[in-house]
Tab-separated table of C-alpha atoms in Angstrom:
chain	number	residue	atom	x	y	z
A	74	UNK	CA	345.262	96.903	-45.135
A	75	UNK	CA	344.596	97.848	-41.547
A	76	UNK	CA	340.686	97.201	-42.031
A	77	UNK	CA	337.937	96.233	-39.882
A	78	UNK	CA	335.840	92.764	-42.036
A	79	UNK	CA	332.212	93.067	-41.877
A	80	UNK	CA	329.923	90.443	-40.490
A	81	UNK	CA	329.176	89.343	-44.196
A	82	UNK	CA	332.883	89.557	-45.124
A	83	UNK	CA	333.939	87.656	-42.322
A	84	UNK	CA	331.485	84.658	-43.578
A	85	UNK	CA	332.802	85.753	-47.651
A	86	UNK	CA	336.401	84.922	-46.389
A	87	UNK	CA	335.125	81.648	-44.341
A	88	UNK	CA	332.840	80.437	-47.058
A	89	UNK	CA	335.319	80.546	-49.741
A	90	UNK	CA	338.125	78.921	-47.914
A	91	UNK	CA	335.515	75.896	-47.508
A	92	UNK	CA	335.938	72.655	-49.831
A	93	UNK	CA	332.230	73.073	-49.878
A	94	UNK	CA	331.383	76.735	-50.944
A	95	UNK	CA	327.720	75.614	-50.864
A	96	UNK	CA	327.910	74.824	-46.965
A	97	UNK	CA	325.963	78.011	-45.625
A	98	UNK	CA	323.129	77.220	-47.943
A	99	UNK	CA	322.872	73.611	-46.596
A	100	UNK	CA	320.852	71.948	-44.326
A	101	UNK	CA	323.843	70.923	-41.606
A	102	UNK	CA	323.766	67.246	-39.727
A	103	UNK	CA	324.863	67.102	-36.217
A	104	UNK	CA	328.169	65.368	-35.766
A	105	UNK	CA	327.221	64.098	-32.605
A	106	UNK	CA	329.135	61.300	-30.564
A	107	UNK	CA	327.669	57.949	-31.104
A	108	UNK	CA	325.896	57.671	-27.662
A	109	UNK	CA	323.764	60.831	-28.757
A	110	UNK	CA	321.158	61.349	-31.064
A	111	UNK	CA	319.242	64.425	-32.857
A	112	UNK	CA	315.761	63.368	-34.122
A	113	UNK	CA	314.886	66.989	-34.131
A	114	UNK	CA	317.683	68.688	-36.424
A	115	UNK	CA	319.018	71.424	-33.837
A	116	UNK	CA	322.705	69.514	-34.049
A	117	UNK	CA	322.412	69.400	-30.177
A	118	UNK	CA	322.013	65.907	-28.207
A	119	UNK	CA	318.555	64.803	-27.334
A	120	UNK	CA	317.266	64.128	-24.049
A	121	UNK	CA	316.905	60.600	-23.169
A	122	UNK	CA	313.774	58.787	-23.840
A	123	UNK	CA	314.602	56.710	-21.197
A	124	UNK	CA	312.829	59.131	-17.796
A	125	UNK	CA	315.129	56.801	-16.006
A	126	UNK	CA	318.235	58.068	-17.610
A	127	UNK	CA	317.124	61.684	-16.862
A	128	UNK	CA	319.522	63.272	-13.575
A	129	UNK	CA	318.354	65.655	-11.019
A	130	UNK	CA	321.488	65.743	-8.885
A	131	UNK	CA	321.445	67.383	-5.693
A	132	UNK	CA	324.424	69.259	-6.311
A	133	UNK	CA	324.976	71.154	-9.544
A	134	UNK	CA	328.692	71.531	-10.540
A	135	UNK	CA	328.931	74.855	-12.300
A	136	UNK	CA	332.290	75.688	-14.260
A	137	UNK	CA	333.081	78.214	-16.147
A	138	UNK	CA	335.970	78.137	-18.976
A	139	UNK	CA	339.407	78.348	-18.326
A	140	UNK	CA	340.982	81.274	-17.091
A	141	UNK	CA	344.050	82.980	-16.045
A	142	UNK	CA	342.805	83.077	-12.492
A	143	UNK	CA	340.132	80.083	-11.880
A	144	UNK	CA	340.579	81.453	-7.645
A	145	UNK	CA	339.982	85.184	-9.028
A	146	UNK	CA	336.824	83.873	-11.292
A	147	UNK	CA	335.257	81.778	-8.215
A	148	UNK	CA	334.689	84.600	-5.930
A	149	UNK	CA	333.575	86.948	-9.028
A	150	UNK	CA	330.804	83.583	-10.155
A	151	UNK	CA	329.494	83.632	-6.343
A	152	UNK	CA	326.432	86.246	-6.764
A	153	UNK	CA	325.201	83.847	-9.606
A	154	UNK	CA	325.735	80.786	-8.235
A	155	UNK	CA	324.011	82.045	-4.834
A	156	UNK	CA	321.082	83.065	-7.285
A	157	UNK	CA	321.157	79.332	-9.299
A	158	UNK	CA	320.938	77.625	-5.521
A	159	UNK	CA	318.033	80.207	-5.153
A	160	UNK	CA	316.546	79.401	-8.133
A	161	UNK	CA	316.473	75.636	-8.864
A	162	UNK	CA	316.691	74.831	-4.921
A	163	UNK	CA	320.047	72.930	-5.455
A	164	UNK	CA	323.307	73.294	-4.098
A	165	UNK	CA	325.822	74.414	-6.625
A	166	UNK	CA	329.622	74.083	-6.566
A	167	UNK	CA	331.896	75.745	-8.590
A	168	UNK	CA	334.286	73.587	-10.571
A	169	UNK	CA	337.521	75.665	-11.870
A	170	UNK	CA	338.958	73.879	-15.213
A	171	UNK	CA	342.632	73.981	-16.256
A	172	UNK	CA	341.811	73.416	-19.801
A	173	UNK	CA	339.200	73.444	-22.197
A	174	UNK	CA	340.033	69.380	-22.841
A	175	UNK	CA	339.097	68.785	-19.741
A	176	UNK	CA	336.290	70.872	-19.204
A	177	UNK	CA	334.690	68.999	-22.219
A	178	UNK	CA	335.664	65.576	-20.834
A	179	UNK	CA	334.180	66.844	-17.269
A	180	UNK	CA	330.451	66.961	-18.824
A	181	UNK	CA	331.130	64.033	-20.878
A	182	UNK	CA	331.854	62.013	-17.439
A	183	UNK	CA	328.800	63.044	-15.722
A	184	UNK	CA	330.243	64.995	-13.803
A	185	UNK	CA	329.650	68.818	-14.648
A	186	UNK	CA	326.020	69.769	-14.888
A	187	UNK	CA	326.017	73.770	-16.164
A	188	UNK	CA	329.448	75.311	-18.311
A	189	UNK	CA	330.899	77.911	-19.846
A	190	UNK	CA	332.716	77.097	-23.048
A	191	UNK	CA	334.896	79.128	-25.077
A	192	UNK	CA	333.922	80.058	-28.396
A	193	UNK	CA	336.026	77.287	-30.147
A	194	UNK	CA	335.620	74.280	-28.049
A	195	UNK	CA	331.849	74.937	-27.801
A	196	UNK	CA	331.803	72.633	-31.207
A	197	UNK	CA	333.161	69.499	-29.156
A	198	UNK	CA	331.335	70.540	-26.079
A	199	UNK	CA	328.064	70.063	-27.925
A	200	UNK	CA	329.480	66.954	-30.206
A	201	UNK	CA	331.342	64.990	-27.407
A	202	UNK	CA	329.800	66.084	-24.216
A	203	UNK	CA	326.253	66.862	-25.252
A	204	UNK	CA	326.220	69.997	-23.573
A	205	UNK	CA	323.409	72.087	-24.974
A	206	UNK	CA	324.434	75.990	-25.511
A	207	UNK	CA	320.688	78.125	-24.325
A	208	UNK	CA	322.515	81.070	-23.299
A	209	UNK	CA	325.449	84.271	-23.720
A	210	UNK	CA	326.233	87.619	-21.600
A	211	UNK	CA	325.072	90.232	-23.492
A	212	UNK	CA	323.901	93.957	-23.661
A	213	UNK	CA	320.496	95.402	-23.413
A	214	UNK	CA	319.746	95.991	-26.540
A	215	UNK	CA	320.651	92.255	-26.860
A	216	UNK	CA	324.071	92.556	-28.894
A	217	UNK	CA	326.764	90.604	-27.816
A	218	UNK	CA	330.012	89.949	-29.191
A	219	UNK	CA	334.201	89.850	-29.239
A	220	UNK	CA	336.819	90.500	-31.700
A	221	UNK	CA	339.460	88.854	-33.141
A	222	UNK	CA	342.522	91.237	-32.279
A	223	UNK	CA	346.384	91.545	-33.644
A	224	UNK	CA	348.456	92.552	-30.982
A	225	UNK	CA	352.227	93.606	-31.553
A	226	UNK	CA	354.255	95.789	-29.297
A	227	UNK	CA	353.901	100.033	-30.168
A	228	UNK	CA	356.902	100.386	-31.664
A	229	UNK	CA	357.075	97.302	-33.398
A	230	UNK	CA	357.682	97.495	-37.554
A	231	UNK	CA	354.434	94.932	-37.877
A	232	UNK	CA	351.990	97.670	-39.472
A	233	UNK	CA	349.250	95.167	-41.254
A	234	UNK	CA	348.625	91.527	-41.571
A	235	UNK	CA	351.158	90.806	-43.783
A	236	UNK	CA	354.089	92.056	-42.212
A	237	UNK	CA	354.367	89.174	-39.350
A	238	UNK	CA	355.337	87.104	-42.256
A	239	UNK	CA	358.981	85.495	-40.990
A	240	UNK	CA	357.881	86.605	-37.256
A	241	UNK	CA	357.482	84.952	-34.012
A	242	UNK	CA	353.625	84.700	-33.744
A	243	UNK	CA	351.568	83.187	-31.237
A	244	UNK	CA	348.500	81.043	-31.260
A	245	UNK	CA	346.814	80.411	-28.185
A	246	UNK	CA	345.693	76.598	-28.941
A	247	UNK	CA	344.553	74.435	-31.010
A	248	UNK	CA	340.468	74.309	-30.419
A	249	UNK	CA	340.320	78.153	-29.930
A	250	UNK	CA	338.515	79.851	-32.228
A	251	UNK	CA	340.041	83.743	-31.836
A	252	UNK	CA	343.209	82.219	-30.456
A	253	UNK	CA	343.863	79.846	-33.746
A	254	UNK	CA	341.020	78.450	-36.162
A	255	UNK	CA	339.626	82.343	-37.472
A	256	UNK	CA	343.185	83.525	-37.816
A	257	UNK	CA	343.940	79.893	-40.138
A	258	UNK	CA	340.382	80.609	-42.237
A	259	UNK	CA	341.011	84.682	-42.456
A	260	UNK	CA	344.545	85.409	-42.168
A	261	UNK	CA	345.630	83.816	-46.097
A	262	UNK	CA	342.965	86.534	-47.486
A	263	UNK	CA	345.386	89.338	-45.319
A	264	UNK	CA	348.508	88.219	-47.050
A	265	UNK	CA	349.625	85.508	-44.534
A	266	UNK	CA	349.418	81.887	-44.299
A	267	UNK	CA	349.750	80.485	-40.317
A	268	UNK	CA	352.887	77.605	-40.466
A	269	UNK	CA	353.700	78.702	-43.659
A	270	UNK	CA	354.510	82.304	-43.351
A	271	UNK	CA	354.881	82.343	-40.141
A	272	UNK	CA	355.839	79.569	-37.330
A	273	UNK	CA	353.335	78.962	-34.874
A	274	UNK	CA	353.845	78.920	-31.145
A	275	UNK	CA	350.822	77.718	-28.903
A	276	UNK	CA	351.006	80.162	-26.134
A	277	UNK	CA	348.159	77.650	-23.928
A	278	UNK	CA	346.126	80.924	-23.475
A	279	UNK	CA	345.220	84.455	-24.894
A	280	UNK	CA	346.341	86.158	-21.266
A	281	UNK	CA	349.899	84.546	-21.769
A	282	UNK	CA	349.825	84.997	-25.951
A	283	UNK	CA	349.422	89.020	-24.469
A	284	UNK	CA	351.993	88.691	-21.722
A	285	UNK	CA	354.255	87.393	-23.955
A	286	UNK	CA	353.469	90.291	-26.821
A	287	UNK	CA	353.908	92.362	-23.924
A	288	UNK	CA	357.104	90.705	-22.929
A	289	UNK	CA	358.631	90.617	-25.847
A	290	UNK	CA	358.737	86.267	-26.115
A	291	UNK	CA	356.518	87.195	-29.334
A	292	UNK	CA	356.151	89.413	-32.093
A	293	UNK	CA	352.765	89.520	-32.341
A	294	UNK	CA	349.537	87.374	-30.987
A	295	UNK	CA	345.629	86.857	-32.228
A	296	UNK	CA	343.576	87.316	-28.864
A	297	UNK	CA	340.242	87.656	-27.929
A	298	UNK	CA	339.028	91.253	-27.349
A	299	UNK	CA	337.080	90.155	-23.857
A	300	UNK	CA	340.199	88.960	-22.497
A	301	UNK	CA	342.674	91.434	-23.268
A	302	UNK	CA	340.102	94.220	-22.337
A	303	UNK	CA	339.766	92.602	-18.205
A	304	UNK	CA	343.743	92.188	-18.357
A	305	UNK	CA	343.823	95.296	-18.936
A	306	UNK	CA	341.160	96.368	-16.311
A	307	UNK	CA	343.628	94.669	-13.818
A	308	UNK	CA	346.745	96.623	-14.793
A	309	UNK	CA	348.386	93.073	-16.027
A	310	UNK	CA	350.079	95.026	-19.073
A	311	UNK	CA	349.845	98.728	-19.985
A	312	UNK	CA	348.335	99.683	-23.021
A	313	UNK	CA	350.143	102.035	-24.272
A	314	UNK	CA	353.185	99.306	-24.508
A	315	UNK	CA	350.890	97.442	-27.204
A	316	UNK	CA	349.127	98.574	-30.149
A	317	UNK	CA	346.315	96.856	-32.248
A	318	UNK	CA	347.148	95.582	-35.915
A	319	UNK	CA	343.805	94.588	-37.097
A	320	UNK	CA	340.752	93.534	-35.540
A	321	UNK	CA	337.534	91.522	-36.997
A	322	UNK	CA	333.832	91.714	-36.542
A	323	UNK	CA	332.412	90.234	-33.415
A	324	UNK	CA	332.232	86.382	-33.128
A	325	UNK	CA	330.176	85.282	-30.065
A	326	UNK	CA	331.055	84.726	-26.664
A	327	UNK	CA	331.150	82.131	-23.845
A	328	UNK	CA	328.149	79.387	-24.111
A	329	UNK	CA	326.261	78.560	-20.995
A	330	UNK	CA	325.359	74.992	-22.010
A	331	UNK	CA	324.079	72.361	-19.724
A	332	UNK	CA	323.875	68.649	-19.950
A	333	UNK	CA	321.394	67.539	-22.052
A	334	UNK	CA	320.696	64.619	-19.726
A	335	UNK	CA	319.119	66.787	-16.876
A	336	UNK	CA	315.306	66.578	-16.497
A	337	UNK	CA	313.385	69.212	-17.800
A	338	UNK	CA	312.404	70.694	-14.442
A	339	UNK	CA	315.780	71.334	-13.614
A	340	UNK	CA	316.625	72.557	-17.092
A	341	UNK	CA	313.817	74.441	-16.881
A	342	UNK	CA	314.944	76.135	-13.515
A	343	UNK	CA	318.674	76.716	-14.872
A	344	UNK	CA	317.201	78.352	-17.780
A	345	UNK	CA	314.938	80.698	-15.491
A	346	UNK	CA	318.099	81.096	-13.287
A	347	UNK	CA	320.435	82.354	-16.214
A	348	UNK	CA	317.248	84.731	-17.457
A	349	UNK	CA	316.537	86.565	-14.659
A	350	UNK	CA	319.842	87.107	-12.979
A	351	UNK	CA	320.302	91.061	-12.608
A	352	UNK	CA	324.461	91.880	-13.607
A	353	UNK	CA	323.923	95.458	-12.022
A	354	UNK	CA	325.693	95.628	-8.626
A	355	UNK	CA	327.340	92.383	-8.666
A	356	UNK	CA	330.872	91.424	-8.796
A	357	UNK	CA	329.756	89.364	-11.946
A	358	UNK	CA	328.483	92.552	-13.532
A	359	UNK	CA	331.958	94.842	-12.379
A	360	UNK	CA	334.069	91.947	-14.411
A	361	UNK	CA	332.538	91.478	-17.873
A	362	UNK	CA	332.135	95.336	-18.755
A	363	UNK	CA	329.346	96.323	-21.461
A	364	UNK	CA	327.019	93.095	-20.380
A	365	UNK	CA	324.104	92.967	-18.468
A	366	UNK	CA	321.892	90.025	-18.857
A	367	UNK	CA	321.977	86.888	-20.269
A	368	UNK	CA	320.772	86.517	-23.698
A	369	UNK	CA	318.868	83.201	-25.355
A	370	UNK	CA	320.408	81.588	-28.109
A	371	UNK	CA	320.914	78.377	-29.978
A	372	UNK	CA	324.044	76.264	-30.567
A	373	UNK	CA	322.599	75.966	-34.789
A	374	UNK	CA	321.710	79.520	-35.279
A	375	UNK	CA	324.438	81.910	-33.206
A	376	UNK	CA	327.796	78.837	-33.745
A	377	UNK	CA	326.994	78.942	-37.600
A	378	UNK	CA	330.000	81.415	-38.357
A	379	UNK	CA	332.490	79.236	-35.754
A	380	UNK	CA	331.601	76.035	-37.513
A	381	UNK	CA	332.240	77.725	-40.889
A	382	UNK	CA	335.506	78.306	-39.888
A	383	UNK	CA	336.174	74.982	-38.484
A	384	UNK	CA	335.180	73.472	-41.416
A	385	UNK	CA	337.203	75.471	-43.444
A	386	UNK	CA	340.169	74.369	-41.042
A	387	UNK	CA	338.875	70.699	-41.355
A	388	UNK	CA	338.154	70.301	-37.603
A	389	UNK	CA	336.501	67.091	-36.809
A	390	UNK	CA	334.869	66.919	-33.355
A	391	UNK	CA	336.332	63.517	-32.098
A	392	UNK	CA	338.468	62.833	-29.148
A	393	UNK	CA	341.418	62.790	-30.916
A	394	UNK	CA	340.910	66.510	-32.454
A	395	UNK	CA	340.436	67.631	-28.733
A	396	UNK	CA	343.051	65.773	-27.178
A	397	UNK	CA	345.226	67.665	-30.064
A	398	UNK	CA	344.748	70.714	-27.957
């Protein structure tokens, strides 16, 4: 049972937990706020028409998503940011957010200009914030990628999915994807059913679901890979205390989105900033391990899979759903 889901299993298991087991074959409609609109189909926000509604602030506010360190995550983000000011001939501030709710809400104000989003609030990022996902970290060979891991402790009697049913298991939130929506759409295929066989706990985040796995406050957690692997990297738990119970195919990362209000010149510039920064040497580069540039992508073609499994959780992408986190 201790198995490893291939990219098309992963979608198998999504696609048939879906009231509409047609969905990947379907043309999708953005479910975009009502103050945005999507002539052209790519289910992100459209500029406005209005050039006087276009911004070209003269400081961009950077953030990236929330962290178990934002202070720790500022210092590692200055090489980048220094090469953004470079690049689009702005000054740039770094913004550190204490949750994804209100990193959304942040954009959605006006008041961030370039973000990182998790993997599951991406969705609402793009839908209530009209950020617009154009780039992810990846390798050289352009992969990217992180894994859905089980962590319990190493001598624990969880051996396979299954076995944390009647055990003290913890979720990391509501929006996350790896924390709590993939385990809800893959876990009843593994033999367990989240809130049915087991009682979920929100931990708040996947560094605290591991402390507390660690700990012993939990029996086991779903985390993502990324995180556990630079908690690691910092001696905040020892390995060998933990082992891994299953682990999925990769989802993707972070989104860089920015606000699809800015002009196109600046946009433009970002983009160009994002492209050409150079990981190697850089605190930024000594942090996310097995990365070293950042990668083009769009929000309809590389969040396909995380909608799937929203859908198949029934997310809906209005204030209330993210205030729920």
């Amino acid at each position: 049972m201790n198995r490893i889901l291939t990219y098309g299993a992963t979608l198998s298991a999504v696609i048939a937990l879906s009231a509409d087991a047609a969905f990947a074959q379907e043309e999708e409609t953005a479910h975009l706020d009502s103050q945005y609109t999507d002539a052209d189909g790519d289910l992100v926000a459209d500029a406005p028409e209005d050039e006087g509604a276009l911004r070209d602030p003269d400081t961009l506010i950077f953030a990236y998503t929330p962290v178990e360190d934002p202070a720790i995550y500022e210092d590692i983000w200055t090489p980048f940011i220094e090469h953004l000011e470079e690049k689009t001939g702005k000054d740039v501030q770094f913004f550190a957010v204490q949750s994804n709710s209100a990193e959304v809400e942040a954009m959605r104000s006006g008041r961030l200009h370039i973000a990182g989003f998790s993997t599951g609030p991406t969705p609402f990022a793009v839908n209530l914030a009209g950020a617009v996902p154009f780039a992810i970290m990846g390798a050289d060979d352009g992969q990217f990628g992180y894994k859905l891991q089980i962590y319990t402790q190493a001598d624990s009697d969880i051996k396979e999915v299954a076995d944390m049913a009647g055990k003290r298991i913890a979720h990391t939130s509501p929006t996350s994807n790896t924390g709590n929506q993939a385990p809800r759409a893959l876990f009843p295929d593994l033999g367990v059913v989240p809130d049915q066989d087991y009682e979920v706990t929100y931990s708040g985040s996947h560094d605290q679901s591991m402390l507390g796995v660690v700990a012993g406050d939990y029996d086991a957690a779903p985390v993502a890979s990324e995180v556990v692997d630079r908690m690691a990297e910092r001696g905040l738990y020892d390995p060998e205390d933990v082992r891994i119970v299953w682990e999925s195919d990769p989802f993707p990362t972070t989104s860089y989105a920015y606000a699809h209000d800015l002009t196109p010149e600046l946009k433009k510039s970002i983009e160009d900033a994002f492209f050409s920064f150079d990981f190697e040497g850089t605190a930024l580069g000594e942090e996310f391990t097995g990365v070293s540039k950042f990668i083009p992508i769009t929000y309809k073609d590389q969040w396909r899979v995380i909608r799937q499994i929203q859908k198949a959780n029934g997310v809906e992408y209005t204030p209330q759903g993210l205030a729920a986190e």
